[in-house]
XYZ file of C-alpha atoms in Angstrom:
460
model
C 168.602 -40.157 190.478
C 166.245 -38.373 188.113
C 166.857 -35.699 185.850
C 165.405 -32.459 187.163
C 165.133 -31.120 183.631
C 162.608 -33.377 182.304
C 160.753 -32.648 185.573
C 159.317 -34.720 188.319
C 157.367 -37.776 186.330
C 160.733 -39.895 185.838
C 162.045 -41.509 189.044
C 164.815 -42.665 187.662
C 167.537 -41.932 185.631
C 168.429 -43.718 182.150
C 170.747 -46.396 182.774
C 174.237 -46.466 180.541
C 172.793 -47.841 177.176
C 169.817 -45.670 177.051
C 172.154 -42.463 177.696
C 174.362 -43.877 175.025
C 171.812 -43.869 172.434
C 169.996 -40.765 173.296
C 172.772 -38.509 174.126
C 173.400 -35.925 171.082
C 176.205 -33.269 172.715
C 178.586 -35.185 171.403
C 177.861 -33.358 168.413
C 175.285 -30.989 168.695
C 177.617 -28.633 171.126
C 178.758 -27.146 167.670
C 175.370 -25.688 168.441
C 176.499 -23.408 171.440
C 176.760 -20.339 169.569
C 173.283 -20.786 167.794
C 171.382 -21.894 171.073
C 173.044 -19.220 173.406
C 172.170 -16.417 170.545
C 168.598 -17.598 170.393
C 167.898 -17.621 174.429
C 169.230 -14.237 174.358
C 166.827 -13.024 171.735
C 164.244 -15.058 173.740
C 165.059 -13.356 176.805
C 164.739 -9.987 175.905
C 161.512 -10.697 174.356
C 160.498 -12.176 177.545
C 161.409 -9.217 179.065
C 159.835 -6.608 176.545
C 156.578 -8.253 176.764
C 156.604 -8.309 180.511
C 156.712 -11.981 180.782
C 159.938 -11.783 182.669
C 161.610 -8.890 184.503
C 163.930 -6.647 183.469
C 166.611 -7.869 185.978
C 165.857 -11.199 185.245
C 166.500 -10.596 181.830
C 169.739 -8.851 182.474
C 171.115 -11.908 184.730
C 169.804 -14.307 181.846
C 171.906 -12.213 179.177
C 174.963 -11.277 180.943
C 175.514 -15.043 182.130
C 174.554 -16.900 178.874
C 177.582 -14.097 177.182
C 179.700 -15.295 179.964
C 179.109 -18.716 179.175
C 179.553 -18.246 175.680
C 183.491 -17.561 176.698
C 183.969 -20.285 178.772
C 182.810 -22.451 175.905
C 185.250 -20.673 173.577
C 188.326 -20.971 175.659
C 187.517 -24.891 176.525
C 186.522 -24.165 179.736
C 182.977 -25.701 179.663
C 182.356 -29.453 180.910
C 179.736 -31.031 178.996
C 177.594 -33.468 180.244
C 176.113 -36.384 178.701
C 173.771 -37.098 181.231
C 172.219 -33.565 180.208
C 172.083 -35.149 176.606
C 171.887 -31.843 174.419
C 173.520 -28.527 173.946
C 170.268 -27.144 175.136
C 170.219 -28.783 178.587
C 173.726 -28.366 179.083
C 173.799 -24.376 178.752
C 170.404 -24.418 180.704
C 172.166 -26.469 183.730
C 175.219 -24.540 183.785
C 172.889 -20.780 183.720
C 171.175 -22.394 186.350
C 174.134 -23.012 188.491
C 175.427 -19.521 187.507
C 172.560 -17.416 188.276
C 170.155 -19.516 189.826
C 166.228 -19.075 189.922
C 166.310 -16.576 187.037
C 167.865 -19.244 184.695
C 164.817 -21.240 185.535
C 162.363 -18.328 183.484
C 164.196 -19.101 180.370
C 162.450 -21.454 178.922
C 159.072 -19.774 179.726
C 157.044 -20.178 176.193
C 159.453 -22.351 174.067
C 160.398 -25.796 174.076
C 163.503 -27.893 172.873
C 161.337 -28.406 170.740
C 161.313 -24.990 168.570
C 164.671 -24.588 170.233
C 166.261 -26.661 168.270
C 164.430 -25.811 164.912
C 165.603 -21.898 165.523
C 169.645 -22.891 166.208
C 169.609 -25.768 163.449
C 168.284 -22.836 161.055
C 170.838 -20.501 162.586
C 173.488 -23.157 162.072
C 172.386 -24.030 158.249
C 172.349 -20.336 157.368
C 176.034 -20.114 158.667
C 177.005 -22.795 156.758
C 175.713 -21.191 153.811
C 177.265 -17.955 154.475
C 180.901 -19.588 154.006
C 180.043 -22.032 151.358
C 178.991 -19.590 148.962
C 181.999 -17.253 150.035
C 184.473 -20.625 149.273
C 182.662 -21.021 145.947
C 183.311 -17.628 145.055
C 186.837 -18.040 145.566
C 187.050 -21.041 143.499
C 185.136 -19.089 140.681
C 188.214 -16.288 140.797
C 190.605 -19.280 140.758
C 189.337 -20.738 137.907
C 188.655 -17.704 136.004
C 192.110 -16.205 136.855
C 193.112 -19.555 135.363
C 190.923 -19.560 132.310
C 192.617 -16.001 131.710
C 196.270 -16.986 131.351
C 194.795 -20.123 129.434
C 192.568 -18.222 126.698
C 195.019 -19.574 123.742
C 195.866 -23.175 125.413
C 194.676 -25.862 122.852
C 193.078 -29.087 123.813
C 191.112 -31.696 123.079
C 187.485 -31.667 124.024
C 185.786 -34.739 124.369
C 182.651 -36.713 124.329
C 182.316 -40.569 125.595
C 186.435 -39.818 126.810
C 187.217 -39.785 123.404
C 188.432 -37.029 121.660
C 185.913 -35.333 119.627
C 186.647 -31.443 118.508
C 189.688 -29.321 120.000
C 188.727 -26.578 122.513
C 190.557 -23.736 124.585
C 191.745 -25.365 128.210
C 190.182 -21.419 128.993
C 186.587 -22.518 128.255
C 186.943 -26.019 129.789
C 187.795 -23.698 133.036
C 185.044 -21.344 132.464
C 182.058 -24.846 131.947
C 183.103 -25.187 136.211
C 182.896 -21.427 136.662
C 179.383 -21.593 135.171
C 178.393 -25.092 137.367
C 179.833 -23.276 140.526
C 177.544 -20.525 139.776
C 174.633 -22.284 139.635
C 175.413 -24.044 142.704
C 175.864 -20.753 144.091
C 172.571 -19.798 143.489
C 170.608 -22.919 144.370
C 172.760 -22.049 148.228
C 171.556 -18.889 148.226
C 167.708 -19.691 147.388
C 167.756 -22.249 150.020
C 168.745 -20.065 152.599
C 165.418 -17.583 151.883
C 164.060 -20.887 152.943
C 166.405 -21.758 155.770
C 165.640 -17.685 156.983
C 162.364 -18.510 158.584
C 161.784 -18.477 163.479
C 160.487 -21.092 164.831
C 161.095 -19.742 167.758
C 157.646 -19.313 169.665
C 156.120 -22.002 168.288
C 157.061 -23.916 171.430
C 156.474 -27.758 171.548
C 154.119 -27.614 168.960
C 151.337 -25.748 169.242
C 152.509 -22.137 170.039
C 151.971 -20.862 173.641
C 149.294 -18.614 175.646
C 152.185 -15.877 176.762
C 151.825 -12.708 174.732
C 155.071 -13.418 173.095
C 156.476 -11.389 170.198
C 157.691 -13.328 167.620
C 158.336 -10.425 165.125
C 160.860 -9.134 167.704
C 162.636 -12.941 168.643
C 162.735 -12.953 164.061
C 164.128 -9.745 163.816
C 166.715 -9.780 166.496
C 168.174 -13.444 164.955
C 167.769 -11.950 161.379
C 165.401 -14.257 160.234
C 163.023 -12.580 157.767
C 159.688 -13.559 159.305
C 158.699 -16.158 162.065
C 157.223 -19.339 161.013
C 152.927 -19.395 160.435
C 152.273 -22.711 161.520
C 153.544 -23.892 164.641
C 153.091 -27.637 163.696
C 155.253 -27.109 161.080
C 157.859 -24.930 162.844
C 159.248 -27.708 164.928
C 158.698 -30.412 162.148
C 160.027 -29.025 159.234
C 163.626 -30.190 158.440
C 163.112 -29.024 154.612
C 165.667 -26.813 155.030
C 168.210 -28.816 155.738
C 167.354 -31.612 153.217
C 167.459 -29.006 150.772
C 170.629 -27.752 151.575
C 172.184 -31.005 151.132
C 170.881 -31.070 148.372
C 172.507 -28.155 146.822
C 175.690 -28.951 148.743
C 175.378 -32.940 146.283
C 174.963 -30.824 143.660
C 177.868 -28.903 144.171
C 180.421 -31.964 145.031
C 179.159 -33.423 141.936
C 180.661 -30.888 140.053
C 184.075 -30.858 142.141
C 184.138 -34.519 142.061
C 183.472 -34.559 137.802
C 186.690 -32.429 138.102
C 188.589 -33.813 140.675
C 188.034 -37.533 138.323
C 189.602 -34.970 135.192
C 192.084 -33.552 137.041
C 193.280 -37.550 138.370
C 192.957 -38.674 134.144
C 195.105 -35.763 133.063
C 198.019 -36.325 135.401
C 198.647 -39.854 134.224
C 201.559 -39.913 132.166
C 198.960 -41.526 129.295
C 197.453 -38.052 129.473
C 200.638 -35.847 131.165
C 198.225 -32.578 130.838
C 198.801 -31.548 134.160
C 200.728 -31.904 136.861
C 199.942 -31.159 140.662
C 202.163 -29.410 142.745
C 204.139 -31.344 146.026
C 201.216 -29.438 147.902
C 198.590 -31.693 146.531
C 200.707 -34.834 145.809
C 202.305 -37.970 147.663
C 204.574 -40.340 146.753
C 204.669 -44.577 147.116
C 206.469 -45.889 150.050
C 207.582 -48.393 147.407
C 208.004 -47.025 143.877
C 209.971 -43.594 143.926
C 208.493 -42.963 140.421
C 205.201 -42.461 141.482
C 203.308 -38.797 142.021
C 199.874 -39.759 143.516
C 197.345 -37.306 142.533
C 195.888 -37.604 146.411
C 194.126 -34.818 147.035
C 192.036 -34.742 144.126
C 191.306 -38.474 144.405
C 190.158 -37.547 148.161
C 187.716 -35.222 146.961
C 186.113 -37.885 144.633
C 185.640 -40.085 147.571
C 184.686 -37.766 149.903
C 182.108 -36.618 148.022
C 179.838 -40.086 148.982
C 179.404 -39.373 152.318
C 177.416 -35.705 151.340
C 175.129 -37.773 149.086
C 174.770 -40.077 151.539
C 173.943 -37.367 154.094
C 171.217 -36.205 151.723
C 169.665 -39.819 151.895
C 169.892 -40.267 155.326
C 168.191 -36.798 155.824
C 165.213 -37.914 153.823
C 165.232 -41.283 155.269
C 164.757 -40.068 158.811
C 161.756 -37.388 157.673
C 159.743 -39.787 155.036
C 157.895 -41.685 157.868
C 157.227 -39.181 160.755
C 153.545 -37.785 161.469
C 153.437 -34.390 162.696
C 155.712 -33.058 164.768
C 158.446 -34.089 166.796
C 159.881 -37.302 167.255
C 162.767 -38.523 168.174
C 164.486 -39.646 165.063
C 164.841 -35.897 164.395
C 167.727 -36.504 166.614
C 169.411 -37.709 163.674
C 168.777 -34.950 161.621
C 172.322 -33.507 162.362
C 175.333 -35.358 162.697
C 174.852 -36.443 158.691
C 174.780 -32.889 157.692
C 177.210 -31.662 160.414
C 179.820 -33.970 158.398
C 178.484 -33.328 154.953
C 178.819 -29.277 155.413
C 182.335 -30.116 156.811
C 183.321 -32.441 153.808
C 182.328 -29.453 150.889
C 184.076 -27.344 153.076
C 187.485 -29.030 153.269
C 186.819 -30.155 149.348
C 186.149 -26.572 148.148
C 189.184 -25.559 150.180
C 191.435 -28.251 148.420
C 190.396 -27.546 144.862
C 190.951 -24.156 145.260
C 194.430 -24.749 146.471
C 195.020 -27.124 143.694
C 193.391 -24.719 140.856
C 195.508 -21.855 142.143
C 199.084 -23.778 141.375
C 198.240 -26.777 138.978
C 200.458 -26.922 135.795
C 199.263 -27.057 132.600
C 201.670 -29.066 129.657
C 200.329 -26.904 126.788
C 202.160 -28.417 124.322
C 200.842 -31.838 124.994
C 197.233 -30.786 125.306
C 197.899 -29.207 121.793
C 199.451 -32.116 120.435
C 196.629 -34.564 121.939
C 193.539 -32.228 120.242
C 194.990 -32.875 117.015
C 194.467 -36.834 117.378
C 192.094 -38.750 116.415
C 190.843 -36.299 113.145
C 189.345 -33.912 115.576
C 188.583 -30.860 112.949
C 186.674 -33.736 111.038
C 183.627 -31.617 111.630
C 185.575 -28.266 110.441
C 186.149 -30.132 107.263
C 182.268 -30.946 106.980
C 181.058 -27.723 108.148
C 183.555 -26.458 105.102
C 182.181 -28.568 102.431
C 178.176 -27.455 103.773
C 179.761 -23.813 103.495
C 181.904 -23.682 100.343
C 180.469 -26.624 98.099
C 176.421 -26.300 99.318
C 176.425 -29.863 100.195
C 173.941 -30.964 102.444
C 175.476 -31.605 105.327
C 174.903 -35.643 105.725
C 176.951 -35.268 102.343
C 179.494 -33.418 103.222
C 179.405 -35.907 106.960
C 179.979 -38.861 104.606
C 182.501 -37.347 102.336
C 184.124 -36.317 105.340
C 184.579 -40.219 106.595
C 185.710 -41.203 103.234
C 188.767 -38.380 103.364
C 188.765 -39.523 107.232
C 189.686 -43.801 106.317
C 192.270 -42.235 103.403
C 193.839 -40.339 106.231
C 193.912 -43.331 108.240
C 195.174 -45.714 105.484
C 198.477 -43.072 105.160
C 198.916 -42.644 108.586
C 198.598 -38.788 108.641
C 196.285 -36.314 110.161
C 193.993 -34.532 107.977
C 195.844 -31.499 107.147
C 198.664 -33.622 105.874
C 197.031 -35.133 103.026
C 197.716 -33.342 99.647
C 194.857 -31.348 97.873
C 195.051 -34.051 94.819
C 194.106 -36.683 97.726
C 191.190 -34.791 98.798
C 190.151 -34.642 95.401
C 190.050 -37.713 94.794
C 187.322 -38.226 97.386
C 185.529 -34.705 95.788
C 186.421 -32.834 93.013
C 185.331 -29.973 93.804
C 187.682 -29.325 96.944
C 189.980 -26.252 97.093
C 193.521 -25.434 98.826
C 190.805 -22.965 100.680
C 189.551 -26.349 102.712
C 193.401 -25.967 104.686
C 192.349 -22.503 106.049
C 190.230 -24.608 108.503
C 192.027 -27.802 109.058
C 194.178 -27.910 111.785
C 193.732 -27.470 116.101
C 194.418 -23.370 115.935
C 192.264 -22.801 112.906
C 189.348 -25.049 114.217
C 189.551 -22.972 117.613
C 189.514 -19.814 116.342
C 186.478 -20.132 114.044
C 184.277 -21.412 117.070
C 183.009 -17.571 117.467
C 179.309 -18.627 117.781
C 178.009 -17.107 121.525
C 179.057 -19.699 123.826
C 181.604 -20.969 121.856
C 186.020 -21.877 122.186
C 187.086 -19.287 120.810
C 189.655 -17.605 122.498
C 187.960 -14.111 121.737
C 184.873 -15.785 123.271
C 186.455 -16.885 126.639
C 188.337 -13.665 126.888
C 185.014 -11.933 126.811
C 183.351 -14.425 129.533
C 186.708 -14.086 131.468
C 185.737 -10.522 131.527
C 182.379 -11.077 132.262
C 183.101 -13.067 135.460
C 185.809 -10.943 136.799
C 183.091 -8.156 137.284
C 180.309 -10.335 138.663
C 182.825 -12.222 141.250
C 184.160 -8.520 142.168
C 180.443 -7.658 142.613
């Protein structure tokens, strides 16, 4: 039996592999809202220009809302035989309303079809990811707040280096989330572009108005070249790329967040929310959730390489491997989603042991550099002087097994002369922290400021 929707050149239908492999509604019925929303607006352009009458138009509208519903209350039988979203809500307007359905698709193909609702789609997907980074922003600077004063180590190579504020550690995510905010929000002026009208691929001879069909989907303008209208797939290539950008960041914290709740580390410690046990060793408090988002995050940057594997070969326009343009980023927008969602769940009631993130700055001579930067400032020693007089007190402090503010003022002196008791007003985690008042800097002061900062741009 053929398929009446592809018209009377195929006498027969595909047999059970071919509709296997070229069937998309198994995923591409997520579509249903996009692709009903864009016949309407097609429709009443149709009907505006005269292409279509006004009763025609009216059946076309009021069926396609019912349909809507039915698809919303699980009512709707898809077909795979129909392959896409597109025929399916075609077929079943067709059955509804009969011969008017069949004006539809006067002056558009699948073709720009499915350009318009994938746009549609991406810009929704937008929409609530940059809404769900938000709220992670308010988390974390809600967090950074009641953590202005919290002392810990920062460090470079994993190795403690200088102490810093757990506040500003907070605040370096707020500032990645905000420039993953952004780079959403310029892709979707890009993403916010019709194709509708372009038709198959070279636009149609119907006095269509694609100004109206733009402005009644919200896109800003309608697409100038119809070749590239139903080619294009920049936009969502793009998008996944700002969405690997963005797990990046949650996975860099997610692998910090797993670190600090070790009992090697015992910084943190996740609440039962976030947390399993072993089904064998009662002890254990598996930092899951966070270790989920690490993993997860693979499968958006292997979306992104997919994506750009399916578009690097194709000529202009359409071909079918464009099928495959969606499923990838249907899962990839999913899996940001979910990981955004956890982090900000595990940011809101995470635990912070101050008193061993205080203790830990301290190890490892980590106001080393204060004790430079005081020798540069006090003595007017250039500083690779004061760097190597600083390693010399640094191997004495090692060789009697104290920190740095524990050695006397005579064993300073001993490495330079000219050393005051002044050089203790810097040693030490709190001291160190507190004189880091340079713009950008740990100071407490400083991330009080940017907490303040934040707070009125995420109110914004």
């Amino acid at each position: 039996m053929s398929n009446r929707m592809w018209g009377g050149r195929f006498a027969a239908g595909p047999d059970a592999i071919m509709e296997e492999i070229n069937a998309s509604i198994g995923y591409d019925k997520r579509f249903f809202r996009q692709d009903i929303a864009g016949s309407i607006a097609h429709a009443n352009m149709l009907a505006a220009t005269g292409i279509i009458s006004k009763d025609d138009k009216n059946s076309i509208t009021a069926a396609l809302a019912d349909l809507q519903k039915d698809i919303e209350q699980n009512k709707f039988n898809f077909s795979r035989a129909l392959e896409d979203i597109h025929m399916n809500i075609e077929s079943a307007l067709a059955q509804k309303i009969g011969d008017p359905a069949a004006r539809l698709h006067t002056a558009r193909s699948r073709n720009d079809q499915v350009a318009t609702d994938f746009r549609l789609y991406v810009r929704d997907v937008v929409d609530l990811l940059v809404g769900q980074i938000s709220s992670l922003q308010i988390a974390l600077v809600k967090r950074a707040d009641e953590e202005a004063e919290t002392i810990m180590p920062g460090f470079t190579h994993l190795q403690t280096a200088q102490p810093v504020t757990l506040g500003h550690h907070l605040l370096a995510y707020v500032e990645m989330l905000s420039r993953d905010y952004h780079r959403f929000l310029d892709a979707r002026k890009r993403i916010n572009i019709s194709p509708l009208g372009a038709a198959a691929l070279a636009g149609t001879s119907f006095p269509i108005d694609r100004e109206m069909t733009a402005k009644e989907l919200g896109f800003e303008k309608p697409a100038a070249n119809s070749l590239d209208a139903v080619s294009d797939r920049d936009f969502v290539i793009e998008t996944l790329s700002a969405a690997s950008i963005c797990a990046m960041h949650l996975s860099r914290f997610a692998e910090e967040l797993v670190i600090w709740s070790t009992p090697q580390f015992g910084f943190v410690r996740l609440s039962d929310r976030f947390s399993t046990g072993s089904s064998i060793m009662p002890q254990k408090r598996n930092p899951d959730a966070a270790e989920l988002i690490r993993a997860k995050i693979g499968r958006i940057f292997g979306a992104q390489v997919a994506m750009t594997i399916v578009m690097k070969g194709l000529p202009l326009t359409y071909s079918k491997d464009m099928q495959e343009d969606k499923e990838g980023a249907f899962d990839a927008f999913d899996t940001l989603s979910l990981s955004l969602a956890a982090m900000t769940g595990m940011v809101d009631d995470i635990s912070f042991n101050r008193p061993e993130m205080e203790k830990a700055a301290g190890a490892g001579f980590s106001t080393a550099t204060d004790l430079a930067d005081w020798l540069v400032r006090t003595l007017n020693m250039p500083f690779r002087d004061a760097h190597h007089v600083t390693g010399e007190i640094v191997a004495l402090a090692e060789k009697n097994q104290c920190t740095l503010e524990q050695l006397s003022i005579e064993q300073m002196q001993s490495v330079e002369n000219n050393i005051t008791p002044a050089v203790f007003e810097v040693l030490g985690v709190k001291n160190s922290v507190n004189s880091r008042t340079s713009y950008g800097g740990t100071a407490p002061k400083n991330v009080r400021e940017q907490v303040k900062i934040w707070q009125k741009i995420l109110k914004g």
